[in-house]
PDB file of C-alpha atoms in Angstrom:
ATOM      1  CA  MET T   1     282.057  21.550 119.281  1.00  0.00           C
ATOM      2  CA  ASN T   2     283.025  22.055 122.878  1.00  0.00           C
ATOM      3  CA  ASP T   3     281.713  25.625 122.782  1.00  0.00           C
ATOM      4  CA  ASN T   4     278.256  24.427 121.769  1.00  0.00           C
ATOM      5  CA  LYS T   5     278.234  21.898 124.611  1.00  0.00           C
ATOM      6  CA  ASP T   6     279.184  24.607 127.196  1.00  0.00           C
ATOM      7  CA  ILE T   7     276.355  26.881 126.020  1.00  0.00           C
ATOM      8  CA  HIS T   8     273.726  24.218 126.675  1.00  0.00           C
ATOM      9  CA  ARG T   9     275.284  22.812 129.810  1.00  0.00           C
ATOM     10  CA  TYR T  10     272.502  23.965 132.219  1.00  0.00           C
ATOM     11  CA  ASP T  11     269.516  23.775 129.900  1.00  0.00           C
ATOM     12  CA  ASP T  12     267.996  21.022 132.036  1.00  0.00           C
ATOM     13  CA  ILE T  13     267.762  23.192 135.180  1.00  0.00           C
ATOM     14  CA  ILE T  14     267.606  26.753 133.890  1.00  0.00           C
ATOM     15  CA  ASN T  15     263.811  27.007 133.971  1.00  0.00           C
ATOM     16  CA  LEU T  16     263.205  25.156 137.227  1.00  0.00           C
ATOM     17  CA  PRO T  17     261.600  27.151 140.101  1.00  0.00           C
ATOM     18  CA  HIS T  18     263.947  28.620 142.771  1.00  0.00           C
ATOM     19  CA  HIS T  19     264.332  26.353 145.782  1.00  0.00           C
ATOM     20  CA  ARG T  20     262.699  27.540 149.040  1.00  0.00           C
ATOM     21  CA  SER T  21     263.473  25.812 152.331  1.00  0.00           C
ATOM     22  CA  ALA T  22     260.532  24.247 154.066  1.00  0.00           C
ATOM     23  CA  THR T  23     262.238  24.461 157.483  1.00  0.00           C
ATOM     24  CA  ARG T  24     263.913  27.892 157.447  1.00  0.00           C
ATOM     25  CA  PRO T  25     262.318  31.316 156.913  1.00  0.00           C
ATOM     26  CA  HIS T  26     263.239  33.302 153.823  1.00  0.00           C
ATOM     27  CA  MET T  27     266.119  35.737 154.463  1.00  0.00           C
ATOM     28  CA  SER T  28     265.591  39.342 153.367  1.00  0.00           C
ATOM     29  CA  ASN T  29     268.030  40.937 150.922  1.00  0.00           C
ATOM     30  CA  TYR T  30     269.165  43.301 153.727  1.00  0.00           C
ATOM     31  CA  ASP T  31     270.014  40.418 156.063  1.00  0.00           C
ATOM     32  CA  ARG T  32     271.656  38.506 153.238  1.00  0.00           C
ATOM     33  CA  ALA T  33     273.885  41.509 152.444  1.00  0.00           C
ATOM     34  CA  ALA T  34     274.731  42.032 156.126  1.00  0.00           C
ATOM     35  CA  GLN T  35     276.397  38.653 156.375  1.00  0.00           C
ATOM     36  CA  PHE T  36     278.954  39.788 153.816  1.00  0.00           C
ATOM     37  CA  SER T  37     279.636  43.236 155.292  1.00  0.00           C
ATOM     38  CA  PRO T  38     282.991  43.790 157.006  1.00  0.00           C
ATOM     39  CA  PHE T  39     283.044  43.290 160.738  1.00  0.00           C
ATOM     40  CA  ALA T  40     285.168  45.049 163.352  1.00  0.00           C
ATOM     41  CA  ALA T  41     287.316  42.394 164.973  1.00  0.00           C
ATOM     42  CA  LEU T  42     288.878  45.007 167.248  1.00  0.00           C
ATOM     43  CA  THR T  43     285.848  46.809 168.647  1.00  0.00           C
ATOM     44  CA  GLY T  44     286.916  50.055 170.347  1.00  0.00           C
ATOM     45  CA  HIS T  45     290.392  49.976 168.808  1.00  0.00           C
ATOM     46  CA  ASP T  46     289.902  53.300 166.963  1.00  0.00           C
ATOM     47  CA  GLU T  47     288.784  55.021 170.170  1.00  0.00           C
ATOM     48  CA  ALA T  48     291.780  53.631 172.067  1.00  0.00           C
ATOM     49  CA  ILE T  49     294.179  54.942 169.432  1.00  0.00           C
ATOM     50  CA  LYS T  50     292.557  58.396 169.501  1.00  0.00           C
ATOM     51  CA  GLU T  51     292.754  58.486 173.313  1.00  0.00           C
ATOM     52  CA  THR T  52     296.433  57.535 173.246  1.00  0.00           C
ATOM     53  CA  ALA T  53     297.168  60.226 170.659  1.00  0.00           C
ATOM     54  CA  ARG T  54     295.350  62.930 172.654  1.00  0.00           C
ATOM     55  CA  LEU T  55     297.933  65.252 174.156  1.00  0.00           C
ATOM     56  CA  THR T  56     297.949  66.449 177.745  1.00  0.00           C
ATOM     57  CA  ASP T  57     300.061  69.065 179.498  1.00  0.00           C
ATOM     58  CA  ARG T  58     302.321  68.319 182.404  1.00  0.00           C
ATOM     59  CA  ARG T  59     301.592  70.260 185.578  1.00  0.00           C
ATOM     60  CA  VAL T  60     304.281  72.806 186.424  1.00  0.00           C
ATOM     61  CA  GLU T  61     305.311  72.925 190.081  1.00  0.00           C
ATOM     62  CA  LEU T  62     305.224  76.458 191.472  1.00  0.00           C
ATOM     63  CA  ASP T  63     308.128  77.911 193.419  1.00  0.00           C
ATOM     64  CA  GLU T  64     307.712  79.413 196.897  1.00  0.00           C
ATOM     65  CA  TYR T  65     307.632  83.030 195.637  1.00  0.00           C
ATOM     66  CA  THR T  66     304.792  82.273 193.242  1.00  0.00           C
ATOM     67  CA  LYS T  67     302.881  80.425 195.983  1.00  0.00           C
ATOM     68  CA  GLU T  68     303.249  83.402 198.327  1.00  0.00           C
ATOM     69  CA  ASP T  69     302.117  85.754 195.562  1.00  0.00           C
ATOM     70  CA  LEU T  70     299.017  83.604 194.937  1.00  0.00           C
ATOM     71  CA  ASN T  71     298.249  83.396 198.664  1.00  0.00           C
ATOM     72  CA  SER T  72     298.449  87.210 198.964  1.00  0.00           C
ATOM     73  CA  LYS T  73     296.119  87.625 195.996  1.00  0.00           C
ATOM     74  CA  LEU T  74     293.672  85.089 197.423  1.00  0.00           C
ATOM     75  CA  GLN T  75     293.658  86.983 200.721  1.00  0.00           C
ATOM     76  CA  ILE T  76     292.850  90.241 198.906  1.00  0.00           C
ATOM     77  CA  ILE T  77     290.092  88.529 196.881  1.00  0.00           C
ATOM     78  CA  GLY T  78     288.651  86.997 200.072  1.00  0.00           C
ATOM     79  CA  ASP T  79     288.479  90.474 201.631  1.00  0.00           C
ATOM     80  CA  ASN T  80     286.728  91.863 198.520  1.00  0.00           C
ATOM     81  CA  PRO T  81     283.893  89.508 197.468  1.00  0.00           C
ATOM     82  CA  GLY T  82     282.367  90.231 194.070  1.00  0.00           C
ATOM     83  CA  THR T  83     285.779  90.986 192.579  1.00  0.00           C
ATOM     84  CA  GLU T  84     286.212  90.057 188.918  1.00  0.00           C
ATOM     85  CA  VAL T  85     289.304  87.918 188.423  1.00  0.00           C
ATOM     86  CA  THR T  86     290.940  85.831 185.748  1.00  0.00           C
ATOM     87  CA  ILE T  87     292.309  82.564 187.090  1.00  0.00           C
ATOM     88  CA  THR T  88     294.505  80.105 185.230  1.00  0.00           C
ATOM     89  CA  TYR T  89     294.449  76.644 186.754  1.00  0.00           C
ATOM     90  CA  PHE T  90     295.451  73.086 186.000  1.00  0.00           C
ATOM     91  CA  GLN T  91     292.700  70.546 185.442  1.00  0.00           C
ATOM     92  CA  PRO T  92     293.988  66.960 185.712  1.00  0.00           C
ATOM     93  CA  ASP T  93     292.912  64.583 182.956  1.00  0.00           C
ATOM     94  CA  GLU T  94     290.437  61.922 184.057  1.00  0.00           C
ATOM     95  CA  LYS T  95     291.833  59.190 181.809  1.00  0.00           C
ATOM     96  CA  LYS T  96     295.597  59.595 181.773  1.00  0.00           C
ATOM     97  CA  SER T  97     298.491  61.459 183.350  1.00  0.00           C
ATOM     98  CA  GLY T  98     298.751  65.175 182.761  1.00  0.00           C
ATOM     99  CA  GLY T  99     295.892  67.518 182.074  1.00  0.00           C
ATOM    100  CA  ALA T 100     295.173  70.966 180.674  1.00  0.00           C
ATOM    101  CA  TYR T 101     295.608  74.553 181.761  1.00  0.00           C
ATOM    102  CA  LEU T 102     292.304  76.410 181.671  1.00  0.00           C
ATOM    103  CA  THR T 103     291.541  80.100 182.186  1.00  0.00           C
ATOM    104  CA  ILE T 104     288.279  81.397 183.602  1.00  0.00           C
ATOM    105  CA  THR T 105     287.121  84.965 184.190  1.00  0.00           C
ATOM    106  CA  GLY T 106     284.293  85.833 186.528  1.00  0.00           C
ATOM    107  CA  CYS T 107     283.247  87.354 189.835  1.00  0.00           C
ATOM    108  CA  VAL T 108     284.357  85.565 192.968  1.00  0.00           C
ATOM    109  CA  LYS T 109     281.551  84.840 195.404  1.00  0.00           C
ATOM    110  CA  ARG T 110     283.767  83.504 198.205  1.00  0.00           C
ATOM    111  CA  ILE T 111     286.824  81.494 199.057  1.00  0.00           C
ATOM    112  CA  ASP T 112     285.771  78.235 200.686  1.00  0.00           C
ATOM    113  CA  GLU T 113     288.486  77.507 203.239  1.00  0.00           C
ATOM    114  CA  TYR T 114     287.031  74.127 204.186  1.00  0.00           C
ATOM    115  CA  GLU T 115     286.895  72.825 200.596  1.00  0.00           C
ATOM    116  CA  GLN T 116     290.002  74.848 199.607  1.00  0.00           C
ATOM    117  CA  THR T 117     288.285  76.267 196.519  1.00  0.00           C
ATOM    118  CA  VAL T 118     287.602  79.623 194.927  1.00  0.00           C
ATOM    119  CA  VAL T 119     283.856  79.790 194.262  1.00  0.00           C
ATOM    120  CA  PHE T 120     282.523  82.051 191.499  1.00  0.00           C
ATOM    121  CA  THR T 121     279.047  83.567 191.392  1.00  0.00           C
ATOM    122  CA  ASP T 122     278.093  81.030 188.689  1.00  0.00           C
ATOM    123  CA  ARG T 123     278.980  78.257 191.232  1.00  0.00           C
ATOM    124  CA  THR T 124     282.157  77.235 189.413  1.00  0.00           C
ATOM    125  CA  ALA T 125     284.641  76.018 192.020  1.00  0.00           C
ATOM    126  CA  ILE T 126     288.377  75.902 191.371  1.00  0.00           C
ATOM    127  CA  PRO T 127     290.706  74.009 193.723  1.00  0.00           C
ATOM    128  CA  ILE T 128     293.198  76.457 195.222  1.00  0.00           C
ATOM    129  CA  ASP T 129     296.080  74.002 194.895  1.00  0.00           C
ATOM    130  CA  GLN T 130     295.517  73.837 191.099  1.00  0.00           C
ATOM    131  CA  ILE T 131     295.741  77.628 190.557  1.00  0.00           C
ATOM    132  CA  SER T 132     298.852  78.839 188.746  1.00  0.00           C
ATOM    133  CA  GLU T 133     297.966  82.491 188.082  1.00  0.00           C
ATOM    134  CA  ILE T 134     295.465  85.129 189.225  1.00  0.00           C
ATOM    135  CA  GLU T 135     294.900  88.475 187.504  1.00  0.00           C
ATOM    136  CA  SER T 136     292.577  91.313 188.470  1.00  0.00           C
ATOM    137  CA  GLU T 137     292.271  95.086 188.325  1.00  0.00           C
ATOM    138  CA  LEU T 138     292.263  94.865 192.126  1.00  0.00           C
ATOM    139  CA  PHE T 139     295.992  94.097 192.076  1.00  0.00           C
ATOM    140  CA  ARG T 140     297.013  97.071 189.904  1.00  0.00           C
ATOM    141  CA  GLY T 141     299.374  99.287 191.804  1.00  0.00           C
ATOM    142  CA  LEU T 142     299.869  96.820 194.650  1.00  0.00           C
ATOM    143  CA  GLU T 143     303.384  95.633 195.277  1.00  0.00           C
ATOM    144  CA  LEU T 144     303.175  91.880 195.518  1.00  0.00           C
ATOM    145  CA  PHE T 145     305.962  89.448 194.886  1.00  0.00           C
ATOM    146  CA  ASP T 146     306.964  90.197 191.287  1.00  0.00           C
ATOM    147  CA  LEU T 147     308.947  87.572 189.477  1.00  0.00           C
TER     148      LEU T 147
END
């Protein structure tokens, strides 16, 4: 007998029209669903974790022999504009300590002594104090400081 009572429990309201508020506008199904979607309590947290996990290299300090070798090579390049060289240099990271070693190959336009940069024909400028290695056909057969 209880089962029969439960079946007919809402018979008095089942066919009534759906209530619409007279003071509030009707909410679309999209907006109604949005209120139940998950929200990000920690906005930017994923980006912060990725940035922390990103690896950087530590800059290696050059010894005096390597610095003299680089200075000799820069002098030769300065005397021979248009020389194609491959330069490996350290680029400090903008967001955290360390950075990355990059290698670029191109023709040197000039060495800017005021700015202390090596300027390539494509206008790329590399700070001289960040250079760790210079290679070129121009140095073949020259006796520089070999390590």
